[in-house]
Tab-separated table of C-alpha atoms in Angstrom:
chain	number	residue	atom	x	y	z
A	1	UNK	CA	0.088	0.415	-0.058
A	2	UNK	CA	1.450	3.725	-1.263
A	3	UNK	CA	1.784	6.313	1.494
A	4	UNK	CA	-1.146	8.126	0.012
A	5	UNK	CA	-3.675	5.002	0.212
A	6	UNK	CA	-2.666	4.239	3.936
A	7	UNK	CA	-3.181	7.969	4.754
A	8	UNK	CA	-6.572	7.931	2.579
A	9	UNK	CA	-7.074	4.841	5.061
A	10	UNK	CA	-6.311	6.360	8.629
A	11	UNK	CA	-7.880	9.730	7.384
A	12	UNK	CA	-11.445	7.995	6.679
A	13	UNK	CA	-11.260	5.781	9.455
A	14	UNK	CA	-10.994	8.863	11.580
A	15	UNK	CA	-14.043	10.596	9.991
A	16	UNK	CA	-16.018	7.638	10.496
A	17	UNK	CA	-15.158	7.098	14.318
A	18	UNK	CA	-15.626	10.569	14.284
A	19	UNK	CA	-19.046	10.135	12.523
A	20	UNK	CA	-19.999	7.235	15.412
A	21	UNK	CA	-18.813	9.192	18.151
A	22	UNK	CA	-21.186	12.095	17.181
A	23	UNK	CA	-24.423	9.883	16.449
A	24	UNK	CA	-23.797	8.216	19.073
A	25	UNK	CA	-23.871	11.729	20.989
A	26	UNK	CA	-26.805	12.926	19.609
A	27	UNK	CA	-28.737	9.677	20.414
A	28	UNK	CA	-27.659	9.984	24.081
A	29	UNK	CA	-28.152	13.556	24.328
A	30	UNK	CA	-25.625	16.002	25.441
A	31	UNK	CA	-23.661	15.464	28.827
A	32	UNK	CA	-23.953	18.820	30.848
A	33	UNK	CA	-20.466	18.764	32.129
A	34	UNK	CA	-17.754	22.022	32.278
A	35	UNK	CA	-13.770	21.266	33.238
A	36	UNK	CA	-13.003	21.538	36.625
A	37	UNK	CA	-11.394	24.641	36.003
A	38	UNK	CA	-13.898	26.678	35.256
A	39	UNK	CA	-15.766	25.878	38.678
A	40	UNK	CA	-13.648	26.978	40.949
A	41	UNK	CA	-14.207	29.285	43.694
A	42	UNK	CA	-11.306	31.886	44.405
A	43	UNK	CA	-13.034	33.966	47.215
A	44	UNK	CA	-15.460	32.604	49.613
A	45	UNK	CA	-18.797	33.383	49.517
A	46	UNK	CA	-19.354	33.475	53.288
A	47	UNK	CA	-23.532	34.283	53.440
A	48	UNK	CA	-23.915	31.093	51.076
A	49	UNK	CA	-21.935	29.148	53.299
A	50	UNK	CA	-23.586	29.974	56.380
A	51	UNK	CA	-27.003	29.657	55.057
A	52	UNK	CA	-26.616	26.242	53.994
A	53	UNK	CA	-24.482	25.036	56.782
A	54	UNK	CA	-26.849	25.970	59.398
A	55	UNK	CA	-30.117	24.729	57.695
A	56	UNK	CA	-31.448	28.036	57.731
A	57	UNK	CA	-33.232	29.972	54.598
A	58	UNK	CA	-31.239	31.358	51.603
A	59	UNK	CA	-32.539	33.874	49.020
A	60	UNK	CA	-30.544	34.087	45.819
A	61	UNK	CA	-31.241	37.062	43.202
A	62	UNK	CA	-30.416	36.580	39.519
A	63	UNK	CA	-29.559	39.904	38.123
A	64	UNK	CA	-29.485	40.498	34.429
A	65	UNK	CA	-31.118	40.829	31.335
A	66	UNK	CA	-32.866	38.236	28.770
A	67	UNK	CA	-30.820	35.276	29.679
A	68	UNK	CA	-31.289	35.624	33.015
A	69	UNK	CA	-35.571	36.203	32.360
A	70	UNK	CA	-35.103	33.193	30.209
A	71	UNK	CA	-36.209	34.027	26.580
A	72	UNK	CA	-35.769	30.829	24.762
A	73	UNK	CA	-36.709	28.640	27.698
A	74	UNK	CA	-40.411	26.601	27.284
A	75	UNK	CA	-41.740	27.737	30.229
A	76	UNK	CA	-41.194	29.667	33.067
A	77	UNK	CA	-40.052	26.681	35.055
A	78	UNK	CA	-37.401	26.069	32.348
A	79	UNK	CA	-35.354	28.981	33.279
A	80	UNK	CA	-31.996	28.903	34.536
A	81	UNK	CA	-33.032	30.890	38.171
A	82	UNK	CA	-36.152	28.465	38.362
A	83	UNK	CA	-34.083	25.232	37.850
A	84	UNK	CA	-31.151	26.899	40.223
A	85	UNK	CA	-33.766	27.173	42.731
A	86	UNK	CA	-35.034	23.152	41.995
A	87	UNK	CA	-31.810	22.129	42.080
A	88	UNK	CA	-30.252	23.681	45.268
A	89	UNK	CA	-33.768	22.290	47.190
A	90	UNK	CA	-33.346	19.203	46.056
A	91	UNK	CA	-29.298	18.852	47.421
A	92	UNK	CA	-30.462	21.195	50.604
A	93	UNK	CA	-33.838	19.945	51.752
A	94	UNK	CA	-33.617	21.369	55.144
A	95	UNK	CA	-32.683	24.923	53.845
A	96	UNK	CA	-35.476	26.888	52.730
A	97	UNK	CA	-34.079	28.242	49.461
A	98	UNK	CA	-35.725	30.634	47.063
A	99	UNK	CA	-34.006	32.130	43.755
A	100	UNK	CA	-35.726	35.342	43.164
A	101	UNK	CA	-35.696	36.181	39.198
A	102	UNK	CA	-35.082	39.425	38.194
A	103	UNK	CA	-33.811	39.695	34.633
A	104	UNK	CA	-35.381	42.145	32.124
A	105	UNK	CA	-35.323	41.648	27.888
A	106	UNK	CA	-32.831	44.276	26.505
A	107	UNK	CA	-31.247	45.517	29.582
A	108	UNK	CA	-27.926	47.227	29.937
A	109	UNK	CA	-26.367	48.123	32.897
A	110	UNK	CA	-27.705	51.738	33.406
A	111	UNK	CA	-31.296	50.355	33.217
A	112	UNK	CA	-30.151	47.778	36.037
A	113	UNK	CA	-29.062	50.525	37.906
A	114	UNK	CA	-32.032	52.689	37.692
A	115	UNK	CA	-34.439	49.314	39.150
A	116	UNK	CA	-31.404	48.595	41.382
A	117	UNK	CA	-32.793	49.488	44.768
A	118	UNK	CA	-36.013	48.068	44.275
A	119	UNK	CA	-35.177	44.985	42.312
A	120	UNK	CA	-32.131	43.922	44.006
A	121	UNK	CA	-31.537	45.907	47.272
A	122	UNK	CA	-34.955	45.909	48.647
A	123	UNK	CA	-35.186	41.913	48.636
A	124	UNK	CA	-31.987	41.302	50.798
A	125	UNK	CA	-30.952	38.809	49.352
A	126	UNK	CA	-27.922	36.385	50.549
A	127	UNK	CA	-26.552	36.398	47.071
A	128	UNK	CA	-26.744	38.149	43.705
A	129	UNK	CA	-26.067	36.217	40.782
A	130	UNK	CA	-25.188	39.381	38.158
A	131	UNK	CA	-25.178	38.611	34.574
A	132	UNK	CA	-23.719	41.529	33.003
A	133	UNK	CA	-22.645	43.124	29.582
A	134	UNK	CA	-24.459	41.279	26.802
A	135	UNK	CA	-26.445	44.062	25.633
A	136	UNK	CA	-23.438	46.311	25.824
A	137	UNK	CA	-21.548	44.181	23.631
A	138	UNK	CA	-24.573	43.849	21.012
A	139	UNK	CA	-26.009	47.618	20.852
A	140	UNK	CA	-21.876	48.248	20.143
A	141	UNK	CA	-22.139	50.932	23.104
A	142	UNK	CA	-19.095	51.620	25.569
A	143	UNK	CA	-18.381	49.103	27.936
A	144	UNK	CA	-16.816	51.661	30.273
A	145	UNK	CA	-20.372	52.313	32.065
A	146	UNK	CA	-20.288	48.620	32.463
A	147	UNK	CA	-17.457	48.760	34.680
A	148	UNK	CA	-18.612	51.692	36.595
A	149	UNK	CA	-21.926	50.716	36.922
A	150	UNK	CA	-21.148	47.072	38.355
A	151	UNK	CA	-18.469	48.118	40.470
A	152	UNK	CA	-21.059	50.291	42.085
A	153	UNK	CA	-23.638	47.943	42.685
A	154	UNK	CA	-21.173	45.464	44.001
A	155	UNK	CA	-19.880	47.871	46.877
A	156	UNK	CA	-23.836	48.858	47.455
A	157	UNK	CA	-24.499	44.597	47.987
A	158	UNK	CA	-21.419	44.411	50.220
A	159	UNK	CA	-22.506	47.669	52.612
A	160	UNK	CA	-26.138	45.705	52.671
A	161	UNK	CA	-24.056	42.203	53.424
A	162	UNK	CA	-24.913	40.192	50.553
A	163	UNK	CA	-22.370	37.848	48.389
A	164	UNK	CA	-22.107	38.289	44.724
A	165	UNK	CA	-21.447	36.202	41.983
A	166	UNK	CA	-21.042	37.538	38.227
A	167	UNK	CA	-21.919	35.867	35.190
A	168	UNK	CA	-20.616	36.854	31.715
A	169	UNK	CA	-22.085	36.605	28.053
A	170	UNK	CA	-22.630	33.600	26.542
A	171	UNK	CA	-20.769	32.041	23.662
A	172	UNK	CA	-23.346	32.536	20.624
A	173	UNK	CA	-23.293	33.021	17.162
A	174	UNK	CA	-24.448	36.809	17.860
A	175	UNK	CA	-22.139	37.412	20.512
A	176	UNK	CA	-19.194	35.848	18.558
A	177	UNK	CA	-20.113	38.036	15.557
A	178	UNK	CA	-19.032	41.078	17.694
A	179	UNK	CA	-15.462	42.071	17.245
A	180	UNK	CA	-14.945	43.048	20.752
A	181	UNK	CA	-16.526	40.213	22.715
A	182	UNK	CA	-13.245	38.858	24.496
A	183	UNK	CA	-13.036	42.518	25.618
A	184	UNK	CA	-15.802	42.346	27.427
A	185	UNK	CA	-15.010	39.143	28.984
A	186	UNK	CA	-11.985	40.659	30.124
A	187	UNK	CA	-13.782	43.495	31.275
A	188	UNK	CA	-16.132	41.146	33.665
A	189	UNK	CA	-12.986	39.354	34.834
A	190	UNK	CA	-11.370	42.983	36.060
A	191	UNK	CA	-14.448	44.082	37.665
A	192	UNK	CA	-14.145	40.812	39.587
A	193	UNK	CA	-10.493	41.019	40.312
A	194	UNK	CA	-10.932	44.704	41.368
A	195	UNK	CA	-13.804	43.701	43.779
A	196	UNK	CA	-12.868	40.520	44.910
A	197	UNK	CA	-15.584	38.837	43.110
A	198	UNK	CA	-15.512	34.892	41.553
A	199	UNK	CA	-16.920	34.918	37.602
A	200	UNK	CA	-19.134	32.242	36.697
A	201	UNK	CA	-17.206	32.071	33.548
A	202	UNK	CA	-20.436	30.542	31.457
A	203	UNK	CA	-18.702	31.831	27.554
A	204	UNK	CA	-15.881	29.505	28.622
A	205	UNK	CA	-18.321	26.606	29.788
A	206	UNK	CA	-20.281	27.149	26.742
A	207	UNK	CA	-17.272	26.912	24.520
A	208	UNK	CA	-16.158	24.086	25.834
A	209	UNK	CA	-19.310	22.632	24.592
A	210	UNK	CA	-18.873	23.884	20.870
A	211	UNK	CA	-15.188	23.515	20.789
A	212	UNK	CA	-14.367	20.997	23.741
A	213	UNK	CA	-17.205	18.540	23.494
A	214	UNK	CA	-18.213	18.795	19.642
A	215	UNK	CA	-22.066	19.689	20.129
A	216	UNK	CA	-23.507	21.445	17.475
A	217	UNK	CA	-24.511	25.122	18.571
A	218	UNK	CA	-28.203	24.379	18.196
A	219	UNK	CA	-27.525	22.025	21.230
A	220	UNK	CA	-27.754	24.806	23.373
A	221	UNK	CA	-28.395	27.990	21.275
A	222	UNK	CA	-31.978	28.914	19.947
A	223	UNK	CA	-33.036	29.324	16.193
A	224	UNK	CA	-32.111	33.411	17.469
A	225	UNK	CA	-28.544	32.872	17.200
A	226	UNK	CA	-28.177	34.157	21.052
A	227	UNK	CA	-30.740	32.802	23.926
A	228	UNK	CA	-30.105	29.499	25.568
A	229	UNK	CA	-32.293	26.577	25.104
A	230	UNK	CA	-34.178	24.699	28.008
A	231	UNK	CA	-31.171	22.274	27.836
A	232	UNK	CA	-28.375	24.764	28.390
A	233	UNK	CA	-30.599	26.792	31.024
A	234	UNK	CA	-30.832	23.336	32.969
A	235	UNK	CA	-26.951	23.169	32.588
A	236	UNK	CA	-25.992	26.189	33.392
A	237	UNK	CA	-28.100	26.035	36.793
A	238	UNK	CA	-26.695	22.538	37.558
A	239	UNK	CA	-23.333	23.936	37.221
A	240	UNK	CA	-24.056	26.908	39.393
A	241	UNK	CA	-25.694	24.344	42.230
A	242	UNK	CA	-22.089	22.786	41.805
A	243	UNK	CA	-20.333	26.097	42.596
A	244	UNK	CA	-22.194	27.059	45.390
A	245	UNK	CA	-21.614	23.475	46.859
A	246	UNK	CA	-18.454	24.404	47.155
A	247	UNK	CA	-19.236	27.568	48.708
A	248	UNK	CA	-20.918	25.351	51.523
A	249	UNK	CA	-17.943	23.427	51.626
A	250	UNK	CA	-15.433	25.882	52.380
A	251	UNK	CA	-13.883	24.857	49.004
A	252	UNK	CA	-12.082	27.975	47.720
A	253	UNK	CA	-9.025	27.681	45.158
A	254	UNK	CA	-5.438	29.397	46.251
A	255	UNK	CA	-4.980	32.344	44.511
């Protein structure tokens, strides 16, 4: 057999194996997972840890725009805040756990700050999961207000005694089409470093689904090319629950 023929056989075998693996994945359905490096807490969540440890009530507030509200989900029960509440209640039956959804379609951080007092501070949450940056990115607006608004909000939450977890934009075709999408992710990371707040790296988790696990984009993104579907919302909720369980166990990675 010539070298060219051997190479052709090898390539054909590889492609057949890849196709077989893909067919098997599609038959079984996608697996919700993320690299361990993306599910590490660098900073403690003391209020969450205390509530989960002593069996007391825990209030989490999901703050953001349409992917917090749950645009693309088939029902209100399949949004990520609803699924997070259900999953945490299952894992911690002794706790009275509530996840309040304060997502509003189309919001940039400036709109979020206009409703911050009523929608966030008045709720007196133990933890705020703040999803920010996507609409500023999609609208082509200046990123600097995101930094200023989120920094101001985190300081007010800290003063009230709440833990904070940031969430960056989703990995989706419309986000990827923006040439500055990585700059927005960097900005959210900078906010986290300056304010000593962890970032739930949704972008990298979803990128791993596409690039690491080779899931087609429509496995987790709806036809609009932007919003997550039921499977993605559920998976994000489960991964967040894993992260919060680490907080309750006092598991914080060395910086």
